[in-house]
Amino acid sequence: MKVLIADKIDDKVLKLHLSKSVKFDYRPEVTPEHLLKIIKNYEGLIVRSRTKVTEKIINRGKKLKAIGRAGSGLDNIDLITAKKNNIVVVNTPGANSNAVVELTLGLIFSLLRKLENAYSSMKDGLWLKKDLKGQELKGKAVGIIGYGNIGKKLKTVLESLGVKTYFFSRHKKNVGLKELFAKSDIVTIHLSLTAETENIINNKMLFLMKPSSYLINISRGGVIEEESLYHALKNNKIAGAALDVYWSEPLPPDSKWRKLNNVIMTPHIGASTSEALTRATSEIMEKVIKNLK
Ligand code: MLT
């Protein structure tokens, strides 16, 4: 059995699986065109988010039995075509939750303590002590949208820091979505992107936010209506935002998002810790092997 690994994973873990009956072919730089040509040779395919597993790729993969996503979001895999072709799709939803929670906390503190300005002004030779008065997280209200592994963990950590939490998901909530937006000092989004969640955060929701509040998106760009958020930030309807994910990735160098001074940005690194990557790689290799037998 042959499994193609089409994105960068933890290659230390790869070595541990070398002796197994399944042969892993590691090609983290494979282009979409080349993938289309070679996919017919593989029973399994492992990806992260770079590779888009489209209808065309799945249909060309005549031998494919399992597709593994090292990570949680399945929005880069055509699940309908996979199902039609009886291909099992597996992911590792819990493997990166700690990493995402920790980055969320980092972004919250960066916003409240203006860390981006603090760092860059020091490098620029300035001393902005008087301008950099921040706020404490303790006593603030944080609204968590999405209540899976990440949302739940985040709630526990925030509460231990003296934060009042609101949470909302389809199945579990302690508040309605409108109330969450209206009452929170920080709203943080942890949803997967599906037909149901696409553009779920729109003008109407953002309009309810306090002018002093912040929005964090560390899930997928597509869950927010891009123009609505841009407008809210450009016109200072909210105090600011921290974004780790975008409507198009990689974010183009000349993107208008790079020019807003009330937005801090990271390049989709929510799950990018060595621990999370090792965990996700190990779990996905095991899950794919299991589904090939
Ligand atoms: C995920 O869905 O697991 C994360 O967004 C990480 C990623 O795609 O790189």
PDB file of N, CA and C in Angstrom, residues 11 18 32 48 70-71 88 91 111 131 140 152 159 162 195-196 198 202 217 227 237-238 251 257 287:
ATOM      1  N   ASP A  11       8.674  15.303   9.975  1.00  0.00           N
ATOM      2  CA  ASP A  11       9.346  14.144   9.368  1.00  0.00           C
ATOM      3  C   ASP A  11      10.054  13.231  10.363  1.00  0.00           C
ATOM      4  N   LEU A  18       8.638   4.057   9.011  1.00  0.00           N
ATOM      5  CA  LEU A  18       9.280   3.567   7.792  1.00  0.00           C
ATOM      6  C   LEU A  18       9.226   2.053   7.622  1.00  0.00           C
ATOM      7  N   PRO A  32      -0.279  21.139  -7.592  1.00  0.00           N
ATOM      8  CA  PRO A  32      -1.599  20.571  -7.903  1.00  0.00           C
ATOM      9  C   PRO A  32      -1.573  19.792  -9.220  1.00  0.00           C
ATOM     10  N   ARG A  48      -2.153  18.694   4.782  1.00  0.00           N
ATOM     11  CA  ARG A  48      -2.515  19.679   5.821  1.00  0.00           C
ATOM     12  C   ARG A  48      -3.476  20.651   5.139  1.00  0.00           C
ATOM     13  N   ALA A  70      -4.010  16.128   8.463  1.00  0.00           N
ATOM     14  CA  ALA A  70      -3.253  16.344   9.700  1.00  0.00           C
ATOM     15  C   ALA A  70      -3.634  17.716  10.239  1.00  0.00           C
ATOM     16  N   GLY A  71      -4.663  17.760  11.040  1.00  0.00           N
ATOM     17  CA  GLY A  71      -5.219  19.020  11.543  1.00  0.00           C
ATOM     18  C   GLY A  71      -6.715  18.841  11.670  1.00  0.00           C
ATOM     19  N   VAL A  88     -12.670   7.044   2.779  1.00  0.00           N
ATOM     20  CA  VAL A  88     -12.803   7.497   4.169  1.00  0.00           C
ATOM     21  C   VAL A  88     -11.964   8.768   4.342  1.00  0.00           C
ATOM     22  N   ASN A  91      -9.400  13.037  10.240  1.00  0.00           N
ATOM     23  CA  ASN A  91      -8.620  14.214  10.651  1.00  0.00           C
ATOM     24  C   ASN A  91      -8.176  14.047  12.102  1.00  0.00           C
ATOM     25  N   LEU A 111      -3.461  42.333  21.920  1.00  0.00           N
ATOM     26  CA  LEU A 111      -4.418  43.417  21.688  1.00  0.00           C
ATOM     27  C   LEU A 111      -4.545  44.303  22.929  1.00  0.00           C
ATOM     28  N   ASP A 131       2.303  56.339  25.831  1.00  0.00           N
ATOM     29  CA  ASP A 131       1.232  56.019  24.862  1.00  0.00           C
ATOM     30  C   ASP A 131       0.743  54.575  24.942  1.00  0.00           C
ATOM     31  N   LYS A 140     -12.734  41.057  32.309  1.00  0.00           N
ATOM     32  CA  LYS A 140     -13.344  41.295  30.985  1.00  0.00           C
ATOM     33  C   LYS A 140     -14.299  40.130  30.648  1.00  0.00           C
ATOM     34  N   LYS A 152     -13.905  24.789  24.300  1.00  0.00           N
ATOM     35  CA  LYS A 152     -14.052  24.315  25.688  1.00  0.00           C
ATOM     36  C   LYS A 152     -12.791  24.581  26.502  1.00  0.00           C
ATOM     37  N   GLU A 159     -11.507  31.341  32.339  1.00  0.00           N
ATOM     38  CA  GLU A 159     -12.173  31.459  33.638  1.00  0.00           C
ATOM     39  C   GLU A 159     -11.165  31.413  34.775  1.00  0.00           C
ATOM     40  N   GLY A 162      -9.946  34.779  35.689  1.00  0.00           N
ATOM     41  CA  GLY A 162     -10.910  35.767  36.181  1.00  0.00           C
ATOM     42  C   GLY A 162     -11.743  36.416  35.084  1.00  0.00           C
ATOM     43  N   ALA A 195     -20.778  24.888   4.791  1.00  0.00           N
ATOM     44  CA  ALA A 195     -21.804  25.684   4.093  1.00  0.00           C
ATOM     45  C   ALA A 195     -22.636  26.447   5.124  1.00  0.00           C
ATOM     46  N   GLU A 196     -22.798  25.856   6.286  1.00  0.00           N
ATOM     47  CA  GLU A 196     -23.626  26.470   7.324  1.00  0.00           C
ATOM     48  C   GLU A 196     -22.950  27.656   8.030  1.00  0.00           C
ATOM     49  N   GLU A 198     -20.367  29.527   6.683  1.00  0.00           N
ATOM     50  CA  GLU A 198     -19.778  30.514   5.775  1.00  0.00           C
ATOM     51  C   GLU A 198     -20.485  31.868   5.947  1.00  0.00           C
ATOM     52  N   ASN A 202     -21.569  38.600  10.262  1.00  0.00           N
ATOM     53  CA  ASN A 202     -21.846  39.618   9.257  1.00  0.00           C
ATOM     54  C   ASN A 202     -22.044  40.984   9.916  1.00  0.00           C
ATOM     55  N   ASN A 217     -10.041  36.178  14.994  1.00  0.00           N
ATOM     56  CA  ASN A 217     -10.408  35.018  14.161  1.00  0.00           C
ATOM     57  C   ASN A 217      -9.193  34.138  13.959  1.00  0.00           C
ATOM     58  N   GLU A 227     -16.024  42.078   3.776  1.00  0.00           N
ATOM     59  CA  GLU A 227     -16.259  43.528   3.661  1.00  0.00           C
ATOM     60  C   GLU A 227     -16.869  44.104   4.927  1.00  0.00           C
ATOM     61  N   LYS A 237     -15.594  51.113  14.163  1.00  0.00           N
ATOM     62  CA  LYS A 237     -16.824  50.682  14.839  1.00  0.00           C
ATOM     63  C   LYS A 237     -16.470  49.748  15.994  1.00  0.00           C
ATOM     64  N   ILE A 238     -15.336  49.058  15.844  1.00  0.00           N
ATOM     65  CA  ILE A 238     -14.801  48.273  16.961  1.00  0.00           C
ATOM     66  C   ILE A 238     -13.344  48.712  17.147  1.00  0.00           C
ATOM     67  N   LEU A 251      -1.986  35.385   2.262  1.00  0.00           N
ATOM     68  CA  LEU A 251      -2.535  36.725   2.093  1.00  0.00           C
ATOM     69  C   LEU A 251      -1.645  37.501   1.112  1.00  0.00           C
ATOM     70  N   TRP A 257      -5.761  44.425   4.006  1.00  0.00           N
ATOM     71  CA  TRP A 257      -5.722  44.082   5.442  1.00  0.00           C
ATOM     72  C   TRP A 257      -4.385  44.466   6.073  1.00  0.00           C
ATOM     73  N   LYS A 287      -4.225   6.734  11.796  1.00  0.00           N
ATOM     74  CA  LYS A 287      -5.621   6.642  11.323  1.00  0.00           C
ATOM     75  C   LYS A 287      -5.692   6.208   9.868  1.00  0.00           C
TER      76      LYS A 287
END
